Short mmCIF file of C-alpha atoms in Angstrom, two decimals:
data_model
loop_
_atom_site.label_atom_id
_atom_site.label_comp_id
_atom_site.label_asym_id
_atom_site.label_seq_id
_atom_site.Cartn_x
_atom_site.Cartn_y
_atom_site.Cartn_z
CA MET A 1 249.72 57.46 -58.36
CA ILE A 2 250.34 53.47 -57.58
CA ALA A 3 254.52 53.01 -57.14
CA ILE A 4 255.78 50.04 -57.35
CA LEU A 5 259.02 49.01 -55.58
CA GLY A 6 260.84 46.08 -57.38
CA GLY A 7 260.45 45.19 -61.16
CA GLY A 8 260.67 41.21 -60.28
CA LEU A 9 257.82 38.88 -60.92
CA THR A 10 255.58 40.12 -58.44
CA GLY A 11 256.37 43.60 -59.03
CA LEU A 12 256.04 43.26 -62.92
CA SER A 13 252.41 40.96 -62.54
CA ALA A 14 250.97 43.57 -60.45
CA ALA A 15 252.22 46.55 -63.12
CA TYR A 16 250.85 44.52 -65.79
CA HIS A 17 247.25 44.26 -64.13
CA LEU A 18 247.35 47.63 -63.37
CA ARG A 19 248.42 48.65 -66.71
CA ASP A 20 245.20 51.03 -67.44
CA LEU A 21 245.66 52.83 -63.97
CA PRO A 22 248.69 55.71 -63.35
CA HIS A 23 251.58 53.70 -61.77
CA VAL A 24 255.45 53.15 -62.22
CA VAL A 25 257.64 50.56 -61.59
CA LEU A 26 260.71 51.57 -59.66
CA GLU A 27 263.80 48.78 -60.21
CA ALA A 28 266.78 49.57 -58.88
CA GLU A 29 269.08 47.24 -61.13
CA GLY A 30 269.98 48.20 -65.06
CA THR A 31 267.22 45.40 -66.05
CA PRO A 32 264.07 43.77 -64.61
CA GLY A 33 263.61 40.47 -63.72
CA GLY A 34 264.53 40.26 -60.32
CA LEU A 35 265.95 36.39 -59.43
CA CYS A 36 264.23 35.51 -63.01
CA ARG A 37 266.81 36.91 -65.06
CA THR A 38 268.88 35.18 -67.52
CA ARG A 39 272.11 35.81 -68.71
CA GLU A 40 274.72 34.93 -71.33
CA VAL A 41 278.18 33.80 -70.55
CA GLY A 42 280.47 32.35 -73.24
CA GLY A 43 277.68 30.76 -74.76
CA PHE A 44 276.08 29.22 -71.96
CA LEU A 45 272.55 30.95 -70.70
CA PHE A 46 272.28 30.79 -66.74
CA ASP A 47 269.37 31.85 -64.63
CA ASP A 48 269.84 32.88 -61.05
CA THR A 49 269.50 29.42 -59.55
CA GLY A 50 267.06 27.00 -60.61
CA HIS A 51 263.78 28.90 -61.53
CA LEU A 52 261.23 26.30 -62.99
CA LEU A 53 257.78 27.60 -63.50
CA HIS A 54 255.09 25.11 -61.58
CA VAL A 55 251.89 26.34 -62.58
CA ARG A 56 248.56 24.80 -61.56
CA ASP A 57 246.15 28.15 -61.13
CA PRO A 58 243.86 28.68 -64.12
CA ARG A 59 245.05 32.37 -63.81
CA ALA A 60 248.88 31.97 -63.95
CA ILE A 61 248.49 29.26 -67.06
CA ALA A 62 246.26 31.94 -68.65
CA LEU A 63 248.77 34.81 -68.16
CA VAL A 64 251.89 32.88 -69.28
CA ASP A 65 250.18 31.68 -72.24
CA ARG A 66 248.98 34.78 -73.39
CA LEU A 67 252.24 36.42 -73.04
CA LEU A 68 254.19 33.71 -74.72
CA PRO A 69 252.16 31.36 -76.38
CA GLY A 70 254.02 28.16 -77.12
CA ALA A 71 257.28 29.32 -75.90
CA PHE A 72 257.25 26.53 -72.78
CA ARG A 73 257.09 22.98 -72.79
CA VAL A 74 255.77 20.61 -69.84
CA VAL A 75 258.29 18.65 -68.44
CA GLU A 76 257.67 15.73 -65.92
CA ARG A 77 260.29 16.28 -62.98
CA ARG A 78 262.99 13.73 -62.65
CA ALA A 79 264.82 14.74 -59.27
CA PHE A 80 266.96 12.59 -57.25
CA VAL A 81 268.15 12.47 -53.68
CA ARG A 82 272.06 11.33 -52.89
CA THR A 83 272.98 10.49 -49.67
CA ARG A 84 275.74 7.40 -48.06
CA GLY A 85 276.85 7.20 -51.57
CA VAL A 86 273.35 6.43 -53.01
CA THR A 87 271.03 7.93 -55.44
CA VAL A 88 267.27 7.53 -54.75
CA PRO A 89 264.31 9.25 -56.45
CA PHE A 90 262.34 12.01 -55.23
CA PRO A 91 260.66 12.28 -52.67
CA PHE A 92 262.99 10.57 -50.57
CA GLN A 93 260.26 9.64 -48.07
CA ALA A 94 258.55 7.59 -50.57
CA ASN A 95 261.77 5.65 -51.99
CA LEU A 96 263.88 4.22 -49.67
CA HIS A 97 264.70 1.27 -51.57
CA GLY A 98 268.94 1.18 -52.11
CA LEU A 99 269.73 2.95 -48.92
CA PRO A 100 271.74 1.13 -46.45
CA PRO A 101 269.38 -1.66 -44.69
CA ASP A 102 269.60 0.14 -41.31
CA VAL A 103 268.74 3.90 -42.76
CA VAL A 104 265.62 2.13 -44.49
CA GLU A 105 264.73 0.49 -40.96
CA ASP A 106 265.13 3.33 -39.01
CA CYS A 107 263.18 5.35 -41.67
CA LEU A 108 260.15 2.64 -41.47
CA VAL A 109 259.72 2.33 -38.00
CA GLY A 110 259.70 5.99 -37.44
CA PHE A 111 257.29 6.78 -40.16
CA LEU A 112 255.10 3.90 -38.43
CA GLU A 113 255.46 5.50 -35.00
CA SER A 114 254.57 9.14 -36.39
CA LEU A 115 250.99 7.49 -37.67
CA ALA A 116 250.39 6.84 -33.80
CA ALA A 117 251.48 10.35 -32.44
CA PRO A 118 249.44 13.50 -32.31
CA ARG A 119 249.87 15.74 -35.29
CA ALA A 120 252.26 18.85 -34.47
CA GLU A 121 249.68 21.42 -35.24
CA GLY A 122 249.46 25.27 -34.74
CA GLU A 123 251.58 27.91 -35.35
CA ASP A 124 254.45 27.24 -32.31
CA ALA A 125 255.09 23.85 -33.77
CA SER A 126 258.67 23.49 -34.95
CA PHE A 127 259.95 22.03 -37.76
CA GLU A 128 261.47 19.53 -36.03
CA GLU A 129 258.19 18.64 -34.29
CA TRP A 130 256.13 18.94 -37.23
CA VAL A 131 258.67 16.60 -39.13
CA LEU A 132 258.64 14.15 -36.13
CA ALA A 133 254.78 13.70 -36.12
CA THR A 134 254.18 13.59 -39.86
CA LEU A 135 257.00 11.38 -40.98
CA GLY A 136 259.16 10.24 -38.29
CA SER A 137 262.36 10.67 -36.72
CA GLY A 138 264.64 8.55 -39.27
CA ILE A 139 263.23 10.29 -42.12
CA GLY A 140 264.11 13.30 -40.31
CA ARG A 141 267.51 12.26 -39.63
CA ALA A 142 268.53 10.68 -42.97
CA PHE A 143 267.01 13.61 -45.20
CA LEU A 144 265.11 16.47 -43.67
CA PHE A 145 266.82 17.68 -40.89
CA PRO A 146 270.28 17.83 -42.58
CA TYR A 147 269.00 19.36 -45.84
CA ALA A 148 267.11 22.01 -44.08
CA GLU A 149 270.36 22.86 -42.12
CA LYS A 150 272.44 23.26 -45.05
CA LEU A 151 269.47 25.36 -46.79
CA PHE A 152 268.81 27.68 -43.96
CA ARG A 153 271.83 27.23 -41.62
CA ARG A 154 269.40 27.15 -38.65
CA GLU A 155 268.72 24.12 -36.14
CA PRO A 156 265.21 22.45 -37.18
CA SER A 157 264.03 22.79 -33.62
CA ARG A 158 264.60 26.72 -34.04
CA MET A 159 262.56 26.84 -37.27
CA THR A 160 258.92 26.69 -37.70
CA ALA A 161 257.27 24.25 -40.15
CA ASP A 162 255.01 26.71 -42.15
CA TRP A 163 257.42 27.27 -45.22
CA VAL A 164 257.35 23.48 -45.96
CA SER A 165 254.17 21.63 -44.43
CA TRP A 166 251.95 22.69 -47.49
CA SER A 167 254.41 21.08 -49.95
CA VAL A 168 256.09 17.52 -48.40
CA PRO A 169 253.97 14.82 -49.28
CA ARG A 170 252.81 12.45 -46.82
CA PRO A 171 252.91 8.79 -47.85
CA THR A 172 250.65 6.40 -47.06
CA PRO A 173 251.59 3.04 -45.42
CA ARG A 174 251.41 1.30 -48.63
CA GLU A 175 253.35 4.00 -50.52
CA ILE A 176 256.38 3.90 -48.18
CA VAL A 177 256.59 0.26 -48.18
CA ARG A 178 256.09 0.22 -52.08
CA GLY A 179 259.15 2.50 -52.02
CA ALA A 180 261.05 0.62 -49.52
CA LEU A 181 260.73 -2.48 -51.82
CA GLY A 182 262.00 -0.87 -54.70
CA ILE A 183 258.62 0.21 -56.35
CA ARG A 184 258.98 3.63 -57.21
CA ASN A 185 256.49 6.34 -56.48
CA GLU A 186 256.18 9.02 -58.95
CA GLY A 187 254.05 11.94 -59.21
CA MET A 188 254.09 13.32 -55.71
CA GLY A 189 254.19 16.75 -54.56
CA TYR A 190 253.40 20.32 -56.31
CA ASN A 191 256.44 19.89 -58.53
CA ALA A 192 255.72 16.58 -60.30
CA THR A 193 255.82 18.61 -63.85
CA PHE A 194 257.14 22.31 -64.47
CA ARG A 195 257.15 24.20 -67.57
CA TYR A 196 260.60 25.77 -69.02
CA PRO A 197 261.03 27.91 -72.26
CA LEU A 198 261.76 25.94 -75.50
CA ARG A 199 264.20 28.66 -75.96
CA GLY A 200 265.98 31.67 -74.05
CA GLY A 201 266.26 30.59 -70.28
CA ILE A 202 263.66 31.49 -67.40
CA GLY A 203 264.32 35.35 -68.25
CA ILE A 204 262.09 35.37 -71.46
CA LEU A 205 258.82 35.50 -68.91
CA PRO A 206 259.98 38.67 -66.99
CA ALA A 207 260.60 40.01 -70.20
CA ALA A 208 257.69 39.25 -71.95
CA LEU A 209 255.73 41.05 -69.01
CA ALA A 210 258.38 44.17 -68.99
CA ASP A 211 257.57 44.63 -72.72
CA ALA A 212 253.82 44.60 -71.90
CA VAL A 213 253.94 47.19 -69.15
CA GLY A 214 256.21 49.67 -70.08
CA THR A 215 255.96 51.74 -67.28
CA ILE A 216 259.34 50.70 -65.92
CA ARG A 217 262.27 52.90 -64.37
CA CYS A 218 265.58 51.02 -64.40
CA GLY A 219 268.20 52.28 -62.53
CA ALA A 220 265.54 53.90 -60.12
CA ARG A 221 267.30 52.88 -56.75
CA VAL A 222 264.57 53.85 -53.65
CA VAL A 223 266.60 55.23 -50.59
CA GLU A 224 263.74 56.62 -48.60
CA ALA A 225 260.13 56.06 -48.34
CA ASP A 226 258.45 58.83 -46.43
CA LEU A 227 254.72 57.38 -45.52
CA ASP A 228 253.55 60.49 -43.86
CA ALA A 229 254.38 62.98 -47.09
CA ARG A 230 253.39 60.21 -49.42
CA GLU A 231 256.85 60.06 -51.54
CA VAL A 232 259.76 57.92 -52.03
CA ALA A 233 263.35 59.29 -52.68
CA LEU A 234 265.58 58.15 -55.13
CA ALA A 235 269.22 57.99 -55.21
CA ASP A 236 269.68 60.76 -57.36
CA GLY A 237 267.53 62.73 -55.01
CA GLU A 238 264.53 62.77 -57.05
CA ARG A 239 261.14 62.63 -55.21
CA ILE A 240 258.21 60.69 -56.69
CA ARG A 241 254.59 61.08 -55.02
CA PHE A 242 252.38 58.25 -54.34
CA ASP A 243 248.92 57.39 -53.57
CA ARG A 244 249.69 53.53 -52.77
CA LEU A 245 252.67 51.71 -52.27
CA VAL A 246 253.74 48.22 -53.58
CA VAL A 247 256.51 46.73 -52.11
CA THR A 248 258.01 43.65 -53.58
CA ILE A 249 261.85 44.61 -52.29
CA PRO A 250 263.48 42.83 -49.25
CA LEU A 251 261.31 43.89 -46.17
CA PRO A 252 264.08 44.42 -44.06
CA ALA A 253 265.83 46.49 -46.52
CA PHE A 254 262.50 48.76 -47.05
CA LEU A 255 261.85 48.81 -43.16
CA GLY A 256 264.93 50.86 -43.00
CA MET A 257 264.24 53.73 -45.35
CA VAL A 258 260.76 54.22 -44.00
CA ARG A 259 260.14 57.41 -42.57
CA GLY A 260 256.20 57.95 -40.75
CA GLY A 261 253.73 55.72 -40.32
CA GLY A 262 254.90 54.58 -36.91
CA ASP A 263 258.41 52.95 -36.04
CA LEU A 264 258.92 50.06 -37.81
CA ALA A 265 262.61 50.09 -38.64
CA ALA A 266 263.26 47.93 -35.43
CA GLU A 267 261.18 45.23 -36.32
CA ALA A 268 263.95 44.52 -38.95
CA ALA A 269 266.14 43.03 -36.59
CA SER A 270 263.43 39.99 -36.12
CA LEU A 271 263.62 39.06 -39.79
CA ASP A 272 266.34 36.76 -40.59
CA TRP A 273 267.58 34.77 -44.07
CA SER A 274 270.15 32.46 -45.67
CA VAL A 275 272.21 33.77 -48.21
CA VAL A 276 272.54 31.48 -51.65
CA SER A 277 276.32 30.95 -53.34
CA CYS A 278 275.59 29.51 -56.91
CA PHE A 279 278.30 28.40 -58.85
CA ASN A 280 277.36 28.26 -62.78
CA LEU A 281 279.42 25.87 -64.84
CA GLY A 282 279.50 25.57 -68.30
CA VAL A 283 281.32 21.78 -68.96
CA ASP A 284 282.48 19.95 -72.43
CA ARG A 285 280.60 16.90 -71.88
CA PRO A 286 276.97 16.28 -73.28
CA GLY A 287 274.73 14.37 -70.56
CA ILE A 288 276.02 15.40 -67.26
CA GLY A 289 273.60 14.54 -64.64
CA GLY A 290 272.53 11.38 -66.42
CA GLY A 291 268.99 12.88 -67.37
CA ALA A 292 268.21 14.20 -63.58
CA HIS A 293 266.65 17.60 -63.65
CA TRP A 294 268.24 18.24 -60.20
CA ILE A 295 269.74 16.16 -57.09
CA TYR A 296 269.48 17.09 -53.58
CA PHE A 297 272.40 16.40 -51.10
CA PRO A 298 271.76 16.15 -47.42
CA ASP A 299 275.52 14.77 -46.11
CA PRO A 300 277.02 17.66 -44.37
CA ASP A 301 280.43 16.67 -45.95
CA VAL A 302 279.12 17.60 -49.17
CA PRO A 303 279.12 21.54 -49.65
CA PHE A 304 275.95 21.87 -51.60
CA TYR A 305 272.61 21.05 -50.85
CA ARG A 306 271.32 20.95 -54.57
CA VAL A 307 272.59 20.42 -58.12
CA GLY A 308 270.73 21.44 -61.34
CA PHE A 309 271.46 20.70 -64.98
CA PRO A 310 269.90 23.08 -67.09
CA THR A 311 270.44 21.19 -70.53
CA ALA A 312 268.19 18.83 -69.16
CA PHE A 313 265.33 21.42 -69.24
CA SER A 314 266.22 22.76 -72.70
CA ASP A 315 269.17 22.06 -74.96
CA SER A 316 268.84 25.71 -76.21
CA VAL A 317 270.68 27.00 -73.16
CA ALA A 318 274.18 25.76 -73.90
CA PRO A 319 276.55 24.78 -77.05
CA PRO A 320 276.08 21.49 -78.72
CA GLY A 321 278.19 18.84 -77.25
CA THR A 322 278.28 20.30 -73.69
CA SER A 323 276.47 20.34 -70.24
CA SER A 324 275.72 23.10 -67.76
CA LEU A 325 275.24 23.04 -64.20
CA TYR A 326 274.03 25.37 -61.12
CA VAL A 327 275.38 24.47 -57.72
CA GLU A 328 273.82 25.84 -54.48
CA THR A 329 275.54 26.26 -51.22
CA GLY A 330 273.59 27.80 -48.52
CA LEU A 331 275.33 30.41 -46.41
CA SER A 332 274.12 32.31 -43.19
CA ARG A 333 274.44 35.88 -43.04
CA GLU A 334 277.59 36.17 -40.86
CA GLU A 335 279.56 33.64 -43.01
CA THR A 336 281.88 35.22 -45.90
CA PRO A 337 283.89 32.52 -47.25
CA ASP A 338 286.51 32.94 -49.70
CA PRO A 339 284.88 32.93 -53.23
CA GLY A 340 287.90 30.78 -54.56
CA ALA A 341 288.04 28.30 -51.75
CA LEU A 342 284.54 27.84 -51.86
CA GLU A 343 284.63 26.97 -55.81
CA ALA A 344 287.15 24.82 -55.06
CA ALA A 345 285.70 22.94 -52.51
CA VAL A 346 282.37 22.99 -54.95
CA ILE A 347 284.60 21.40 -57.64
CA ASP A 348 285.98 18.57 -55.23
CA GLY A 349 282.40 17.67 -54.08
CA LEU A 350 281.32 17.35 -57.73
CA ARG A 351 284.37 14.89 -58.63
CA ARG A 352 283.47 12.85 -55.04
CA GLU A 353 279.98 12.81 -55.99
CA GLY A 354 280.15 11.23 -59.36
CA ILE A 355 278.99 14.26 -61.04
CA LEU A 356 282.16 15.39 -62.72
CA GLU A 357 284.80 13.47 -63.95
CA GLU A 358 288.25 13.93 -63.53
CA SER A 359 288.35 14.56 -67.74
CA ASP A 360 285.58 16.84 -67.75
CA ARG A 361 286.66 20.25 -68.70
CA ILE A 362 285.07 23.31 -67.38
CA LEU A 363 284.46 25.74 -69.99
CA VAL A 364 283.00 28.63 -68.37
CA ARG A 365 282.81 29.43 -64.41
CA ASP A 366 280.11 32.35 -63.18
CA ARG A 367 278.84 32.53 -59.85
CA ALA A 368 275.73 34.43 -58.55
CA VAL A 369 274.95 35.20 -54.91
CA LEU A 370 271.51 35.83 -53.69
CA ASP A 371 271.45 37.96 -50.54
CA PRO A 372 268.85 37.38 -49.19
CA GLY A 373 268.39 33.99 -50.29
CA TYR A 374 265.93 31.94 -48.39
CA VAL A 375 263.35 33.61 -45.30
CA VAL A 376 264.09 31.69 -42.12
CA PHE A 377 260.60 30.90 -40.83
CA ASP A 378 260.50 31.05 -37.03
CA ARG A 379 258.81 32.35 -34.53
CA ALA A 380 260.14 36.02 -34.40
CA ARG A 381 259.19 36.29 -37.85
CA ARG A 382 255.82 35.38 -37.11
CA ARG A 383 255.43 37.66 -34.09
CA ALA A 384 257.34 41.04 -36.32
CA LEU A 385 255.17 40.14 -39.40
CA ALA A 386 251.92 40.44 -37.18
CA ARG A 387 253.06 43.89 -36.44
CA ILE A 388 254.72 44.88 -39.60
CA LEU A 389 251.95 44.31 -42.16
CA PRO A 390 249.02 45.50 -40.35
CA ALA A 391 250.71 49.21 -39.94
CA LEU A 392 252.04 49.12 -43.51
CA GLU A 393 248.69 48.44 -44.75
CA ALA A 394 247.07 51.31 -42.46
CA SER A 395 249.64 53.64 -43.98
CA GLY A 396 248.80 52.41 -47.73
CA VAL A 397 251.55 50.04 -48.32
CA HIS A 398 251.21 46.75 -49.55
CA ALA A 399 253.98 44.47 -49.03
CA VAL A 400 253.72 41.57 -51.41
CA GLY A 401 255.93 38.45 -52.94
CA ARG A 402 258.54 36.42 -51.67
CA TYR A 403 260.40 39.11 -50.23
CA GLY A 404 258.03 41.87 -49.81
CA ALA A 405 255.96 39.79 -47.89
CA TRP A 406 258.85 37.93 -46.45
CA THR A 407 257.97 34.48 -47.41
CA TYR A 408 258.37 31.38 -49.21
CA SER A 409 257.36 31.84 -52.67
CA TYR A 410 257.84 30.09 -56.29
CA MET A 411 257.50 31.34 -59.60
CA GLU A 412 253.41 30.74 -59.74
CA ARG A 413 253.12 32.32 -56.48
CA ALA A 414 254.92 35.55 -57.52
CA LEU A 415 252.56 36.00 -60.57
CA LEU A 416 249.39 35.66 -58.53
CA ASP A 417 250.57 37.78 -55.76
CA GLY A 418 250.80 40.40 -58.51
CA ILE A 419 247.25 39.75 -60.03
CA GLU A 420 245.72 40.00 -56.45
CA VAL A 421 247.44 43.10 -55.02
CA ALA A 422 246.42 44.76 -58.49
CA GLU A 423 242.50 43.46 -57.14
CA ARG A 424 243.11 45.09 -53.88
CA LEU A 425 244.12 48.16 -55.64
CA ARG A 426 241.49 48.48 -58.25
CA ALA A 427 238.83 47.85 -55.70
CA ALA A 428 240.21 50.94 -53.65
CA VAL A 429 239.96 53.26 -56.65
#
């Protein structure tokens, strides 16, 4: 028996690709889907923050098309960065035109200096060192450093760069000069296009996987995993035996419930994360966001780091004549802001930044808290995972996915993690 802990995208993908072998998916919540659930509030459909499907791998494309033929449309990204009262196209480093002249000068000079600097490579390079060597000090100061601090609640010098070094495009000298002159650079980065459902919100994808699997037990909260006895215990006292265990739930929480297999619980103290507070709003005016899909906000005096506009993805997610927004604020684990005060600050910030007008009437207010939200990448994490993951593998435990493997991930990667762990398990049969 293969037991899969967690019914998010990775767990569901693993189950789908193991469907002819004995297995069970144990999901603590009442419905599967993990962070990819969609819920209806007052006629609006809200995902848990922005969940857009960026697919390039043929395996992921084939899976989505097989499960939901014709259900998604391909969209060209319209993303922006708003800072210092100016809105510029994303990616920031390739579209500097319109920023204050001293900021443009600082970014250009810093980038040119970085061309002669030695590349910050190796596992011990900090995020700060990587930015300075790859994009320069000006771009770091103007965007990447303040944005990362808002997202992770951690100083750039205390993080490593492996969460982002693969995804941030480094412009050529010609591209950065063109962008500074106002010649827009399009299509840069891994997320230049995305897929989004024509109808129903992103939750239709995990729902289709769950329907195809049929081995999911919702409301099955695991409280103990005995690796020596090869069984997990549920909150209601039931014990389920397994031969192999696939873990997609947050790794620190799993380590806290492990019995046997060596002392791994202490390693959880080396794993850190930030919390995402997301306010979902339904507003009585169409076209909010001006056609943007999402906007980044690096300025420290703005309480959120990103605002997305689901009605720009699909007009099916809100009633006619309205708009919907998701507004993301990063928190440390120690922060416990008053939700009412945080919401008031968010609404005020949206008005100051020109997203909301004074006359806009908010029809629906909804809040989601993702805890954990983003894994914090640092040297302590790397050292801990080098001990944790091999020890778990030796005990027949496969920790995969964004939270199981404690990494940065996205929807396509979650689907592929499920495919790949299923392949490894099949090879071991």
